[in-house]
Coordinates of N, CA and C and ligand atoms in Angstrom, one line a residue:
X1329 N -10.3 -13.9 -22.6 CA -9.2 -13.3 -21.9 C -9.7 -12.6 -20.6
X1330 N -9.2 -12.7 -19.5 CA -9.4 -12.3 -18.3 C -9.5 -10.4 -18.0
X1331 N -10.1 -10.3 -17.6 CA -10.2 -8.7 -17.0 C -8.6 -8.4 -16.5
X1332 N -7.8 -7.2 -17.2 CA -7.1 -6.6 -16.4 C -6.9 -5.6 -15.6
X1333 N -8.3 -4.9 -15.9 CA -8.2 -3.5 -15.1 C -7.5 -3.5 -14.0
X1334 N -7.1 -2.3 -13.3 CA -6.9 -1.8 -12.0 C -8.5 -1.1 -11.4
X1335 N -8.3 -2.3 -10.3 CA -9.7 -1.9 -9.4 C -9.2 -0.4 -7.7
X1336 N -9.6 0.1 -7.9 CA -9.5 1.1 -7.1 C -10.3 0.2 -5.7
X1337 N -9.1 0.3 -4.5 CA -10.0 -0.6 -3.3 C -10.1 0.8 -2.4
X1338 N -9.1 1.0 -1.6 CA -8.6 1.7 -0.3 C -8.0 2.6 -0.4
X1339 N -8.2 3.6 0.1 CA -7.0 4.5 0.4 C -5.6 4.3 1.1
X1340 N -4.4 4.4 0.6 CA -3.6 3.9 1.3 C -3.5 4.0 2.3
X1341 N -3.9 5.5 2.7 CA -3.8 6.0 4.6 C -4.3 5.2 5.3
X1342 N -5.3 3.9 4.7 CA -5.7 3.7 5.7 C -5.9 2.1 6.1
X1343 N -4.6 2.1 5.2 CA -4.0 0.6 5.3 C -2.9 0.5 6.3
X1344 N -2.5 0.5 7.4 CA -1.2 0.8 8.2 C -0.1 -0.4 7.7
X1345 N 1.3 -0.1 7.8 CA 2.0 -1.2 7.9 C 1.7 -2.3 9.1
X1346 N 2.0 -3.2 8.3 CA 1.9 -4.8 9.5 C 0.3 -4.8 9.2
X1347 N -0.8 -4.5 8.3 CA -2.3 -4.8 8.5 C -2.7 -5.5 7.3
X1348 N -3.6 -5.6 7.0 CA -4.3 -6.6 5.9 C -5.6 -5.8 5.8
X1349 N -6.1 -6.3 4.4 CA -7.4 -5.8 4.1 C -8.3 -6.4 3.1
X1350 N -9.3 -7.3 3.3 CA -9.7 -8.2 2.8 C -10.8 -7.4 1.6
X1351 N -11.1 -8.2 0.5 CA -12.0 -7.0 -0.7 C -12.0 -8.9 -1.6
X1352 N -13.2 -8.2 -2.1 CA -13.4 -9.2 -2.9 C -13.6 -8.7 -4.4
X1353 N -12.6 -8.9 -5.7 CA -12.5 -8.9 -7.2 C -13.3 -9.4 -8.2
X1354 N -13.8 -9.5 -8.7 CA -14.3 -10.0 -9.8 C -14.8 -11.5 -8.9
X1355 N -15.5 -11.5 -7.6 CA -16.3 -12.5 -7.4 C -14.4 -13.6 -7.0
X1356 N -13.3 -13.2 -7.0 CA -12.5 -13.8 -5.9 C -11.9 -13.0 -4.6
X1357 N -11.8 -13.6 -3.5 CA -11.4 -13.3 -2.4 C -10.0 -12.7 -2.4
X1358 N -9.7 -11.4 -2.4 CA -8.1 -10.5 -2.4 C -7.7 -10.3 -0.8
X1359 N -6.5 -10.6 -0.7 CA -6.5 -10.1 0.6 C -4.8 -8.6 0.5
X1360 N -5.0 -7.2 0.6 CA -4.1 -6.7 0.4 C -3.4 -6.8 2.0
X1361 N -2.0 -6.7 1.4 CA -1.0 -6.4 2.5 C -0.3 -5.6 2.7
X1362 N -0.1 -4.5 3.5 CA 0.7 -3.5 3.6 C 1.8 -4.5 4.3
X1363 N 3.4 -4.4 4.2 CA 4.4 -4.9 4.6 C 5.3 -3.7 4.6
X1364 N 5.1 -2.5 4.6 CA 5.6 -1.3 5.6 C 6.6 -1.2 4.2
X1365 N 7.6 -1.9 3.5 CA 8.1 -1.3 2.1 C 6.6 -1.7 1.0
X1366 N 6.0 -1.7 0.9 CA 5.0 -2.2 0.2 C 3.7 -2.7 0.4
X1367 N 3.1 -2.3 -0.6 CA 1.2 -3.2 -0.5 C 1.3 -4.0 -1.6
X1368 N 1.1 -5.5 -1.2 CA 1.0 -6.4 -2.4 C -0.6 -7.6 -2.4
X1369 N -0.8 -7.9 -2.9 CA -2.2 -8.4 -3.2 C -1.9 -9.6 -3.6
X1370 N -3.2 -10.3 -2.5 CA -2.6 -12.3 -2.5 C -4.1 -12.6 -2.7
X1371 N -4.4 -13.9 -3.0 CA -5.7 -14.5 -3.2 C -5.6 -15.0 -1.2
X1372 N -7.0 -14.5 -1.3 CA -8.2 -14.6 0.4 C -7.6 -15.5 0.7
X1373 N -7.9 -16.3 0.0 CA -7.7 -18.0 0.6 C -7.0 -18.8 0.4
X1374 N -6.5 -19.4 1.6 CA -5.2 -20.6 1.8 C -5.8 -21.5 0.7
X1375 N -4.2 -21.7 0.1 CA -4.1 -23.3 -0.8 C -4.4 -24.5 -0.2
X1376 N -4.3 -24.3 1.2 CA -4.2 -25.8 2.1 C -5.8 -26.0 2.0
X1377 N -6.7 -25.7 2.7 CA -7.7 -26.2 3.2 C -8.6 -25.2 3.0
X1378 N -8.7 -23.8 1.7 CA -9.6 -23.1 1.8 C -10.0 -21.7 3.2
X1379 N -8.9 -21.5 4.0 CA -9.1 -20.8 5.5 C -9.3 -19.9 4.5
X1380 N -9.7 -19.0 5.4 CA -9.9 -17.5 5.0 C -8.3 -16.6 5.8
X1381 N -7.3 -15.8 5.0 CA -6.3 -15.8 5.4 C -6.6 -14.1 6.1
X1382 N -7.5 -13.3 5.7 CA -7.8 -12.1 6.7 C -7.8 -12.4 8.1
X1383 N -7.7 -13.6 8.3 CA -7.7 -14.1 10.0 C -6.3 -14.8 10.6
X1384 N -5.1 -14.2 9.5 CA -4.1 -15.3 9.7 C -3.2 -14.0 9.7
X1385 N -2.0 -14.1 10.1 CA -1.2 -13.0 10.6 C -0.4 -12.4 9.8
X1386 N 0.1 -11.2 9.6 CA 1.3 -10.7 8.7 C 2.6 -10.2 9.9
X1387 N 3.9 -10.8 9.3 CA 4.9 -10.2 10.1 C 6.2 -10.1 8.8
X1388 N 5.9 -8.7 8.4 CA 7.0 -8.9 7.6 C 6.4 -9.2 5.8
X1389 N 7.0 -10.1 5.0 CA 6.5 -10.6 4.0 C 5.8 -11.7 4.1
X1390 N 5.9 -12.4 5.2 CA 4.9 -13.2 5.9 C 3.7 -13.8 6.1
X1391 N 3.1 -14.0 5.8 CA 1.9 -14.0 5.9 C 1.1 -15.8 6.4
X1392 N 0.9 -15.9 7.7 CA 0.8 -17.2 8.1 C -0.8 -17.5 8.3
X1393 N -1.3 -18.9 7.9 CA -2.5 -18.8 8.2 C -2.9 -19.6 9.3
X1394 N -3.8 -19.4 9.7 CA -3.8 -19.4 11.2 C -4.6 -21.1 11.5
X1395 N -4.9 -21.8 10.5 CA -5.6 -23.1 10.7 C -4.7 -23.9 10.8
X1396 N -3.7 -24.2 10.2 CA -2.9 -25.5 10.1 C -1.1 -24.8 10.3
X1397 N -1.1 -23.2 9.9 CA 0.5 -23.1 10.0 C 0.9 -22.6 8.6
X1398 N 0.3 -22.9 7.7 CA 1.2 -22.7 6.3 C 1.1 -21.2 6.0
X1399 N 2.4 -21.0 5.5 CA 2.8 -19.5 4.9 C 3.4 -19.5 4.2
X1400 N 3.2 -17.8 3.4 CA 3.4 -17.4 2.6 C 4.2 -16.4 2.4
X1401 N 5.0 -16.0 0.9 CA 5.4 -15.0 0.8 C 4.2 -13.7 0.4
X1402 N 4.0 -12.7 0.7 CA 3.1 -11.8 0.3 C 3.5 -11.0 -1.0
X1403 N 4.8 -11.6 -1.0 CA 4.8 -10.2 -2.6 C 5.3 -11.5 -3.8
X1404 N 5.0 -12.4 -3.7 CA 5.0 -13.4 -4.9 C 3.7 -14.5 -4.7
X1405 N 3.3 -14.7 -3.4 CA 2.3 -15.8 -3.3 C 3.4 -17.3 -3.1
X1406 N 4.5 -17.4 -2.8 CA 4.5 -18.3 -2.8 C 5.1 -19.2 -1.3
X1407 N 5.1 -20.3 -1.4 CA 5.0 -21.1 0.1 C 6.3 -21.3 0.7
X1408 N 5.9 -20.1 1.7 CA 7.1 -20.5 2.8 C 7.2 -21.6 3.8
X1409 N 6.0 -22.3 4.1 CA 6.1 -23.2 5.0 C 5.0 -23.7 4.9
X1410 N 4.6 -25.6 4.7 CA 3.3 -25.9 4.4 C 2.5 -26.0 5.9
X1411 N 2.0 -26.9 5.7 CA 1.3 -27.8 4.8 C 0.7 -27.2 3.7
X1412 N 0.6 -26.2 3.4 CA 0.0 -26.0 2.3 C 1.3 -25.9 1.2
X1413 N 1.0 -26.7 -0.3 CA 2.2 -27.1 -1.3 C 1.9 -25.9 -2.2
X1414 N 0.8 -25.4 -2.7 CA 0.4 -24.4 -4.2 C 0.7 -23.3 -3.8
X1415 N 0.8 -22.2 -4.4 CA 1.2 -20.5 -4.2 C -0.1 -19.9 -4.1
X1416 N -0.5 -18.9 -3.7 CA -1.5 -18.0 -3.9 C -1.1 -17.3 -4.8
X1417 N -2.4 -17.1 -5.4 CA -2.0 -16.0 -6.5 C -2.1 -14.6 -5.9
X1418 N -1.2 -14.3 -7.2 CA -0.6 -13.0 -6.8 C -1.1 -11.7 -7.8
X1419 N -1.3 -10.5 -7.5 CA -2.3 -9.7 -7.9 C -0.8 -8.0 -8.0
X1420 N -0.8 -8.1 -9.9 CA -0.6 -6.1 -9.2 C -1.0 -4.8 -8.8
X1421 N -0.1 -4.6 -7.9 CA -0.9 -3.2 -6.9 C -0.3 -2.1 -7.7
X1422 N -0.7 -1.0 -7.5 CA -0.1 0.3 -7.6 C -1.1 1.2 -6.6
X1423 N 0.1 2.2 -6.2 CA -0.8 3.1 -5.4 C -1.2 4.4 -6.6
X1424 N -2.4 4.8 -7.3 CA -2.7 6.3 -7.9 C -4.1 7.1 -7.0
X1425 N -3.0 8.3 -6.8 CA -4.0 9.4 -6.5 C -3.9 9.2 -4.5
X1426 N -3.2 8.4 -4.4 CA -3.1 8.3 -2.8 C -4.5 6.8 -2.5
X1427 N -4.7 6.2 -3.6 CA -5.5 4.4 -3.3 C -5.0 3.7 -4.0
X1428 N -4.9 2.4 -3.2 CA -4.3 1.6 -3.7 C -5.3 0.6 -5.2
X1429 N -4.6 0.3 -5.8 CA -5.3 0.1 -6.7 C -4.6 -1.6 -7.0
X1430 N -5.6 -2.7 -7.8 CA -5.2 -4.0 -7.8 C -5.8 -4.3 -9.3
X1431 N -4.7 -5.1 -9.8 CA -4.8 -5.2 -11.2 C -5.4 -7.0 -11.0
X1432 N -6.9 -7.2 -11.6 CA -7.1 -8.5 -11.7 C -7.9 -8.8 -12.5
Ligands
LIG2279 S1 -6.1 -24.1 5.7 FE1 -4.3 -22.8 5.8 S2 -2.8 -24.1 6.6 FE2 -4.5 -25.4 6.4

């Protein structure tokens, strides 16, 4: 059975809306996203071709990566626009104590 804890990353302060923040879980790549109603937690890396998605842009729930085009929704992982076809997975957040915390 998989680890579920809640990993303590960031402070929320210092996540701004519209930013990202890359952290790595249990040896996988997390990328959090502040989307200004929420911080939600997506796997690092594009389904398409492996990109690293801390280098790909957030507007909104959006989340586009910057090699080929393909996007995402940030608060489910799933695909707004390919080429990439698979979802990222998707991670629960909670904010305790004023940090954001990711359940994985
Ligand atoms: S690697 Fe992300 S769209 Fe191709």
């Amino acid at each position: 059975m998989a680890d579920s804890a809640f990993h303590r990353i960031i402070p929320l302060a210092d996540l701004k809306p519209g930013r990202t923040h890359s952290t790595v879980i249990g040896g996988h790549e997390v990328l959090l996203c502040n989307t200004g109603d929420g911080v939600h937690a997506v796997s690092g890396l594009c389904t398409h071709a492996i990109s690293r998605l801390d280098e790909g842009r957030l507007r909104g729930h959006r989340l586009t990566c910057l090699l080929h085009g393909a996007s995402f929704d940030v608060r489910s992982g799933k695909v707004m626009g390919g080429p990439a076809c698979e979802p990222l997975r998707s991670y629960p957040t909670r904010v305790t104590q004023g940090f954001i915390e990711v359940q994985a």
